[in-house]
Coordinates of C-alpha atoms in Angstrom, one line a residue:
Chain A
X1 CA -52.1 74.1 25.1
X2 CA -50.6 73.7 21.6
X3 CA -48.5 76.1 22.0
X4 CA -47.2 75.0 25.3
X5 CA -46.4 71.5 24.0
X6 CA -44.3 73.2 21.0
X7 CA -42.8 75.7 23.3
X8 CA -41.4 73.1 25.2
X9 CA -41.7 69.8 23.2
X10 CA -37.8 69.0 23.6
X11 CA -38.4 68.6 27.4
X12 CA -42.3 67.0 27.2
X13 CA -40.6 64.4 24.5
X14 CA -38.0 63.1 26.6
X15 CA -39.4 63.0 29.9
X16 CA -42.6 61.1 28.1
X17 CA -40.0 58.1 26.5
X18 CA -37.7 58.4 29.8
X19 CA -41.0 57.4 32.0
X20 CA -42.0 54.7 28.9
X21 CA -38.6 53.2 29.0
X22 CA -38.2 53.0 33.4
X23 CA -41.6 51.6 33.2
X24 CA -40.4 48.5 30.9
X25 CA -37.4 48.2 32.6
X26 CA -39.5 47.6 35.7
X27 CA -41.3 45.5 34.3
X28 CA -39.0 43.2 31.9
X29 CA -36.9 43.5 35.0
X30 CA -39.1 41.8 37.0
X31 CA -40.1 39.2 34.6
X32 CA -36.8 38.4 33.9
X33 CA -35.8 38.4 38.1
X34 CA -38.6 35.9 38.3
X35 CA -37.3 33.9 35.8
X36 CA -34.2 33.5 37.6
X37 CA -36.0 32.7 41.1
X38 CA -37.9 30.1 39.5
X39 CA -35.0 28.5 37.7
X40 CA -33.0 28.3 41.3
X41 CA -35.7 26.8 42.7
X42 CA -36.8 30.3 44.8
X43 CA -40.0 32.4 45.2
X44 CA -41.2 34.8 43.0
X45 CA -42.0 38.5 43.9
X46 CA -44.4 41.1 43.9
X47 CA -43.8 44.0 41.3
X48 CA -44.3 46.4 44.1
X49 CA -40.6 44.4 46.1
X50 CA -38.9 44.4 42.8
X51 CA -39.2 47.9 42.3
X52 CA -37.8 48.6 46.0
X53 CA -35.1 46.0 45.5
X54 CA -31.4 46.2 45.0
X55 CA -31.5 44.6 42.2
X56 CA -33.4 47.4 40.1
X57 CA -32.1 50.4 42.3
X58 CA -28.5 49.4 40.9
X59 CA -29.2 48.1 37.2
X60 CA -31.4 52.1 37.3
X61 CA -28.6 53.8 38.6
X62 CA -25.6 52.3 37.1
X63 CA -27.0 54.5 33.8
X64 CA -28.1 57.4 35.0
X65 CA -24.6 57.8 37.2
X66 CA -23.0 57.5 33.8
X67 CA -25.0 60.2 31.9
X68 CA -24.7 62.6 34.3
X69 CA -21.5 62.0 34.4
X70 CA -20.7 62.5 30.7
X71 CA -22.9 65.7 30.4
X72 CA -20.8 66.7 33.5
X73 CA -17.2 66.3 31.6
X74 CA -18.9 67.8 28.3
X75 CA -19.7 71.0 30.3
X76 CA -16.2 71.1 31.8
X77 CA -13.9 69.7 29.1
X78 CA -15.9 72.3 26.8
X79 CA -15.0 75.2 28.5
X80 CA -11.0 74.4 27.7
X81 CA -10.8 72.0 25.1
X82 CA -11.6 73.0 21.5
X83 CA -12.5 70.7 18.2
X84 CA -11.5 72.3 14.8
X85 CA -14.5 71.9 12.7
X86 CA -17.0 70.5 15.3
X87 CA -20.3 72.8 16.2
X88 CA -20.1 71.1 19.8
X89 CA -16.8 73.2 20.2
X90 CA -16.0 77.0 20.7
X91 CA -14.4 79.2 17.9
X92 CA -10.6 78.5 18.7
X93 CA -9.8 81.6 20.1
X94 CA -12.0 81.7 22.8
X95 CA -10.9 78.5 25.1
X96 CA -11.6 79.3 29.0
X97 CA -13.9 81.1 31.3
X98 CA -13.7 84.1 28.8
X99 CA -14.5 88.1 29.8
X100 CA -17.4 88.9 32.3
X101 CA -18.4 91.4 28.7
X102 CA -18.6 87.9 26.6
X103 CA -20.2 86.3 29.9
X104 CA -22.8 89.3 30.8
X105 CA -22.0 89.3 34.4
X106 CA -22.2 92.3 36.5
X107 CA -21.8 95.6 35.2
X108 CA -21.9 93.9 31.7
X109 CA -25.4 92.1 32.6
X110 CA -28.6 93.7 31.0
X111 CA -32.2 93.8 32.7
X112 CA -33.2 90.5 31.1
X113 CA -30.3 88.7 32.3
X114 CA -31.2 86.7 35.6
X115 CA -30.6 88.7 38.9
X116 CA -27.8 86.4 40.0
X117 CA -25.5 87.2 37.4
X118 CA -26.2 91.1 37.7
X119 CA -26.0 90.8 41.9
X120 CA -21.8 90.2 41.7
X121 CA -20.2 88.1 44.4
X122 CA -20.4 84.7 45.9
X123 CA -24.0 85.1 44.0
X124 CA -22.4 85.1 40.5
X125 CA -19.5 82.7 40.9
X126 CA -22.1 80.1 42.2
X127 CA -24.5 81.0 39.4
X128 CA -21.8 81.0 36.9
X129 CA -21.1 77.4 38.0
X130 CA -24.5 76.5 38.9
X131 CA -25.3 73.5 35.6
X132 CA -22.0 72.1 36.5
X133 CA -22.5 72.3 40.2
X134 CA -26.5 70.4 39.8
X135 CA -24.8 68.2 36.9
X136 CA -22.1 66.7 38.8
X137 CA -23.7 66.6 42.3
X138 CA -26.6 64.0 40.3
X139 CA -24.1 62.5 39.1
X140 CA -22.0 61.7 42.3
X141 CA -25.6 60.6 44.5
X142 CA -26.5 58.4 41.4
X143 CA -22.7 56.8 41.6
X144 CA -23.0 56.7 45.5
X145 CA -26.5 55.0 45.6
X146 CA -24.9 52.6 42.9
X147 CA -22.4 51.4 45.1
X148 CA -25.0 51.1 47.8
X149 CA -27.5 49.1 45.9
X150 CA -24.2 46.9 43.8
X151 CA -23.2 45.9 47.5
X152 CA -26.7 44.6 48.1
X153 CA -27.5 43.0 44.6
X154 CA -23.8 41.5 45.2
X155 CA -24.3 40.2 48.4
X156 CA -27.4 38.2 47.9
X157 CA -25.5 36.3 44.9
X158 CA -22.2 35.8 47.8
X159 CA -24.7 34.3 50.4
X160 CA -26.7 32.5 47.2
X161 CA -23.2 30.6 46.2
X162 CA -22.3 29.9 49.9
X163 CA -19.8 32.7 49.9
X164 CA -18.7 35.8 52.4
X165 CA -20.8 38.8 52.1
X166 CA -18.5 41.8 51.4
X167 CA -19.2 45.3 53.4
X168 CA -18.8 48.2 51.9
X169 CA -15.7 49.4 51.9
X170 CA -14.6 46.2 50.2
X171 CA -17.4 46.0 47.7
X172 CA -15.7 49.6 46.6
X173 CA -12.5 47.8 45.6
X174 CA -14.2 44.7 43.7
X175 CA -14.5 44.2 40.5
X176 CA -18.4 43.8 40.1
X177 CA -18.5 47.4 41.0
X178 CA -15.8 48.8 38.5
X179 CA -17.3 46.4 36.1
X180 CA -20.7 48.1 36.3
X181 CA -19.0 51.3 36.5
X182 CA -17.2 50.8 33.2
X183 CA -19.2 49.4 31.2
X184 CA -21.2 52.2 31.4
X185 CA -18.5 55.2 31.5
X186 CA -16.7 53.7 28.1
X187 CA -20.0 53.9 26.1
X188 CA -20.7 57.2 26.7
X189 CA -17.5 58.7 26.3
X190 CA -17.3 57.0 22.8
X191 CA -20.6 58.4 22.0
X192 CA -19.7 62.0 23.2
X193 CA -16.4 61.9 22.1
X194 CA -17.5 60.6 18.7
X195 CA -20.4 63.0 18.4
X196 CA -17.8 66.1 18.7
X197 CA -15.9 64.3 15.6
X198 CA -18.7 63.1 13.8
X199 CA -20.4 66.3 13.5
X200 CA -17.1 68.1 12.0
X201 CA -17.7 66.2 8.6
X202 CA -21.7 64.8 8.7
X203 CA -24.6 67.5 8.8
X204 CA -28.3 67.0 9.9
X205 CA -30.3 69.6 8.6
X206 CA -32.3 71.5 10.9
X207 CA -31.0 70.1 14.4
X208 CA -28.7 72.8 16.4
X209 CA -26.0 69.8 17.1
X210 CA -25.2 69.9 13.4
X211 CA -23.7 72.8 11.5
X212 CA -25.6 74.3 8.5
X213 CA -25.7 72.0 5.6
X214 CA -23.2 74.1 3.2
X215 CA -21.1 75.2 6.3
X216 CA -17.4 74.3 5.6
X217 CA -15.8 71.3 7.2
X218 CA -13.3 73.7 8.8
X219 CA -15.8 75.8 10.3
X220 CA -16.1 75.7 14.4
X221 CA -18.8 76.7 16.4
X222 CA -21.2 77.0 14.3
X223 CA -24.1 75.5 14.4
X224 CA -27.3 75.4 12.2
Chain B
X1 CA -33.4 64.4 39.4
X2 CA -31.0 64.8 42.6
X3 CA -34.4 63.9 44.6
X4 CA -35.2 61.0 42.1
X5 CA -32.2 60.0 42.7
X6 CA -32.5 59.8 46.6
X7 CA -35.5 58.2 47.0
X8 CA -34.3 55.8 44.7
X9 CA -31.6 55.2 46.9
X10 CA -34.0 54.9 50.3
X11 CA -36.5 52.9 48.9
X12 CA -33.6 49.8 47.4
X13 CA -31.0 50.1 49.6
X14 CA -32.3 47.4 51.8
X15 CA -33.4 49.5 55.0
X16 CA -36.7 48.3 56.9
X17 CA -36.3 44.5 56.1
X18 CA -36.2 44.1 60.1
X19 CA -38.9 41.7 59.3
X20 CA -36.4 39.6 57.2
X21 CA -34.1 39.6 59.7
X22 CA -36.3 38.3 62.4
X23 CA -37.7 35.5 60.5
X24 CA -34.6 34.3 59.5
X25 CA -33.4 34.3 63.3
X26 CA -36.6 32.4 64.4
X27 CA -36.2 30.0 61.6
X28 CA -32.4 29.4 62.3
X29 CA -33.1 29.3 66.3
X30 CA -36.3 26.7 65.9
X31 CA -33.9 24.7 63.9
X32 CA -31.2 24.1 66.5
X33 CA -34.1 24.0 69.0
X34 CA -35.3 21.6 67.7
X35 CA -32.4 19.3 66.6
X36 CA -31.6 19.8 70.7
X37 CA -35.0 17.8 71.5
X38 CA -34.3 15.3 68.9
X39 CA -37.3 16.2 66.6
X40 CA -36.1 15.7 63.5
X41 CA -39.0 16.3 62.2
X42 CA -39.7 19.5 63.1
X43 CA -36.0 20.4 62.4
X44 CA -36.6 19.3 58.9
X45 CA -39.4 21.6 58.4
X46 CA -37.3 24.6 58.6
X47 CA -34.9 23.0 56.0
X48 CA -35.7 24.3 52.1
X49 CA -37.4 21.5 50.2
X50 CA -34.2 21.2 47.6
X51 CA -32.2 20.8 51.2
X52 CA -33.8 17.8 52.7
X53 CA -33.9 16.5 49.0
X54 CA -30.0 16.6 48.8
X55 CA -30.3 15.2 52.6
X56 CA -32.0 12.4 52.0
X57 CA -30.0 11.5 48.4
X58 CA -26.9 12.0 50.6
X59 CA -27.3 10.3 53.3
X60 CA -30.0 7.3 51.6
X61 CA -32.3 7.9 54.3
X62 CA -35.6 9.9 55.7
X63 CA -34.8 13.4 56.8
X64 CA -35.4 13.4 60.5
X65 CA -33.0 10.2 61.1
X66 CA -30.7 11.7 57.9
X67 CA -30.3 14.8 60.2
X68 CA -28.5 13.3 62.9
X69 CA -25.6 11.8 60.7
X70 CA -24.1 15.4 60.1
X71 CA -21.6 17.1 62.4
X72 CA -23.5 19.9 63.5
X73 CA -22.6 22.5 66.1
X74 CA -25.5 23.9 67.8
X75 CA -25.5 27.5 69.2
X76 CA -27.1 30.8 69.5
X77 CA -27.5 33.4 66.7
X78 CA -25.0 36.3 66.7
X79 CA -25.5 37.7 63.3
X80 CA -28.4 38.0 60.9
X81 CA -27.5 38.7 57.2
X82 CA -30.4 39.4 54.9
X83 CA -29.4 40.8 50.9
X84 CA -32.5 40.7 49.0
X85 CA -34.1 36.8 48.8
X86 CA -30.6 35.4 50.7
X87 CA -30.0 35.4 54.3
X88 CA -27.2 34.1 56.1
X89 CA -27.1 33.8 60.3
X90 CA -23.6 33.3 62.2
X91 CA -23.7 31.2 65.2
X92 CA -21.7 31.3 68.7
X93 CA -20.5 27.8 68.0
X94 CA -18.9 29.6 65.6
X95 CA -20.5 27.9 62.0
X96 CA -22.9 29.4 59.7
X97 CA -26.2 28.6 57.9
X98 CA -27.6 30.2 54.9
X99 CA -31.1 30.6 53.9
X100 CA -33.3 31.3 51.0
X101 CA -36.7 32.9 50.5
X102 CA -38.5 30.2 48.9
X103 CA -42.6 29.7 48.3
X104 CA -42.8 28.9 52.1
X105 CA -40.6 31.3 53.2
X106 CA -37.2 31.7 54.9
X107 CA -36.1 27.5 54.9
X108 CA -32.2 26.8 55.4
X109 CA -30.8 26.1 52.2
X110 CA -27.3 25.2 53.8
X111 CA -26.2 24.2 57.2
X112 CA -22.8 23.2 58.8
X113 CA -21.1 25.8 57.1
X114 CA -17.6 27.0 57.7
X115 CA -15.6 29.7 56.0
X116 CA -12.3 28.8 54.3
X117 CA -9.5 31.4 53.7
X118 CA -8.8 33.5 50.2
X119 CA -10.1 37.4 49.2
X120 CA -13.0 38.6 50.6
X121 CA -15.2 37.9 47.4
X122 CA -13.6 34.8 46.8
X123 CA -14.0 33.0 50.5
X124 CA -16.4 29.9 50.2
X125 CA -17.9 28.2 53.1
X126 CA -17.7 24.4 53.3
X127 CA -20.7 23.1 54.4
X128 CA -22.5 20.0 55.7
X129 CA -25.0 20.4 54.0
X130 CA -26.0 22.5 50.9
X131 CA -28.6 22.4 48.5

């Protein structure tokens, strides 16, 4: 059991505060919805409606649309783009998909590797792909259910203020959607993008994002 | 996370409130019912409480007579709106009312209403009657 929880305390850790943190948001969310029922004179709701609502489907997903995201552009841009000095960046020689040898693919793969990358074919290219591939398919349901849920949230404030619902399409083009969609998309590119920088010059001992402690600011791609 | 995701998306997206909808037909349709029969009364029981407030303060009398001082079209339901706690139902006479779900309910919260022009998010209805 110990060793199960140290084996794989990274994932346990997160996935324990991610649950903590949905839970309060459900909950101050629904405190704080109330609040605003009561204030406009409307009913209150059960926990169990706010949950299933608009209104927390698209203050959820509006986030998560925009992490995925992000990871998805880190795995991308990082297979092209390089970062003198940054441990988040390959050694500057090696920018691409480099050789199936670097890659272990097919003939180059060993018994350990997984079978998909030894089988060749439409089997490899997929698997070669595959983090990118799950990454940015989350991230393109989580943007779609967004826009669903927005619409929704939207609406009811229209038909609140005696205004035209908008469908769809048109909630696509308005601004509460590329609002939400911002807000969100320019946070965590300056927290990736300042991460990469950050990490050329600043060291945290012990943590693989950093480089070693003594390891020269002009050193890339290595990490401690 | 993908299936997260999904569910997510089933569960708020607003699917299944068939309830909602009904109710807000029945309210709109006992309404106009009942402003046919001249029961004011019972017309201003389907009316939101902050409604028949703004009602009375407009018009400087009880609800059931203040009713029948407003230009209202009467007319079937042809569309049934319903976004979370907000409801609006389109009529064949060609107006609008809007509803909220308050402590008792779906009550109309504005009646009389007709859109004006402008961009889809920014096209107000004027109504008769609005809380």
């Amino acid at each position: 059991m110990r060793r199960t929880l140290r084996h794989h305390g990274l994932g346990l850790f997160f996935a324990g505060i991610f649950l903590a943190a949905l839970i309060g948001q459900a909950l101050t969310g629904h405190a704080d919805y109330n609040h605003l029922q009561i204030a406009h004179h409307g009913a209150a709701i059960s926990l169990g409606r706010y949950v299933t609502s608009a209104d927390f489907g698209v203050d959820v997903l509006e986030n998560w649309q925009s992490e995925y995201l992000q990871f998805t552009l880190y795995i991308l841009g990082t297979v092209w783009l390089l970062q003198r000095g940054s441990p988040e960046s390959k050694s500057l020689d090696e920018a691409g998909l480099e050789s199936d040898e670097d890659q272990r693919v097919g003939p180059h793969a060993d018994e350990r590797s997984p079978r998909w990358a030894r089988v060749g074919g439409w089997r490899t290219t997929l698997y070669s792909n595959s983090l990118l591939l799950v990454m940015g398919a989350i991230w393109i349901a989580s943007w779609a259910v967004q826009a669903v849920d927005g619409r929704v949230s939207y609406n009811a404030d229209q038909l609140d203020h005696q205004e035209a619902a908008l469908t769809f399409v048109q909630y696509l083009g308005s601004s509460d959607f590329w609002n939400r969609t911002l807000q969100n998309w320019q946070s965590e590119f300056l927290a990736v993008g300042s991460m990469a920088v950050l990490a050329i010059y600043l060291r945290q001992r012990g943590s693989p994002e950093s480089k070693p402690v003594g390891a020269p600011h002009g050193a890339t791609a290595v990490e401690g | 996370v993908f299936v997260a995701v999904m569910c997510l998306g089933v569960l708020t997206a607003g699917c299944g409130r068939d309830e909602d909808r009904a109710r807000v037909r029945s309210v709109t349709a006992s309404f106009f019912s009942a402003l046919e029969r001249h029961d004011g009364g019972a017309a201003c029981s389907q009316l939101s409480e902050d409604t028949r407030t703004e009602l009375e303060s407009q018009e400087k009398q009880p609800c059931p007579r203040a009713l029948h001082a407003l230009d209202l079209k009467s007319g079937s339901v042809t569309r049934v709106q319903v976004f979370v706690t907000n409801a609006k139902a389109d009529l064949s006479s060609g107006d609008s009312v809007f509803l909220d779900q308050g402590p008792d309910g779906w009550r109309l919260s504005a009646i009389g209403c007709e859109v004006q022009g402008g961009k889809p998010a920014d096209r107000p209805y004027d109504c008769e009657l609005q809380a």
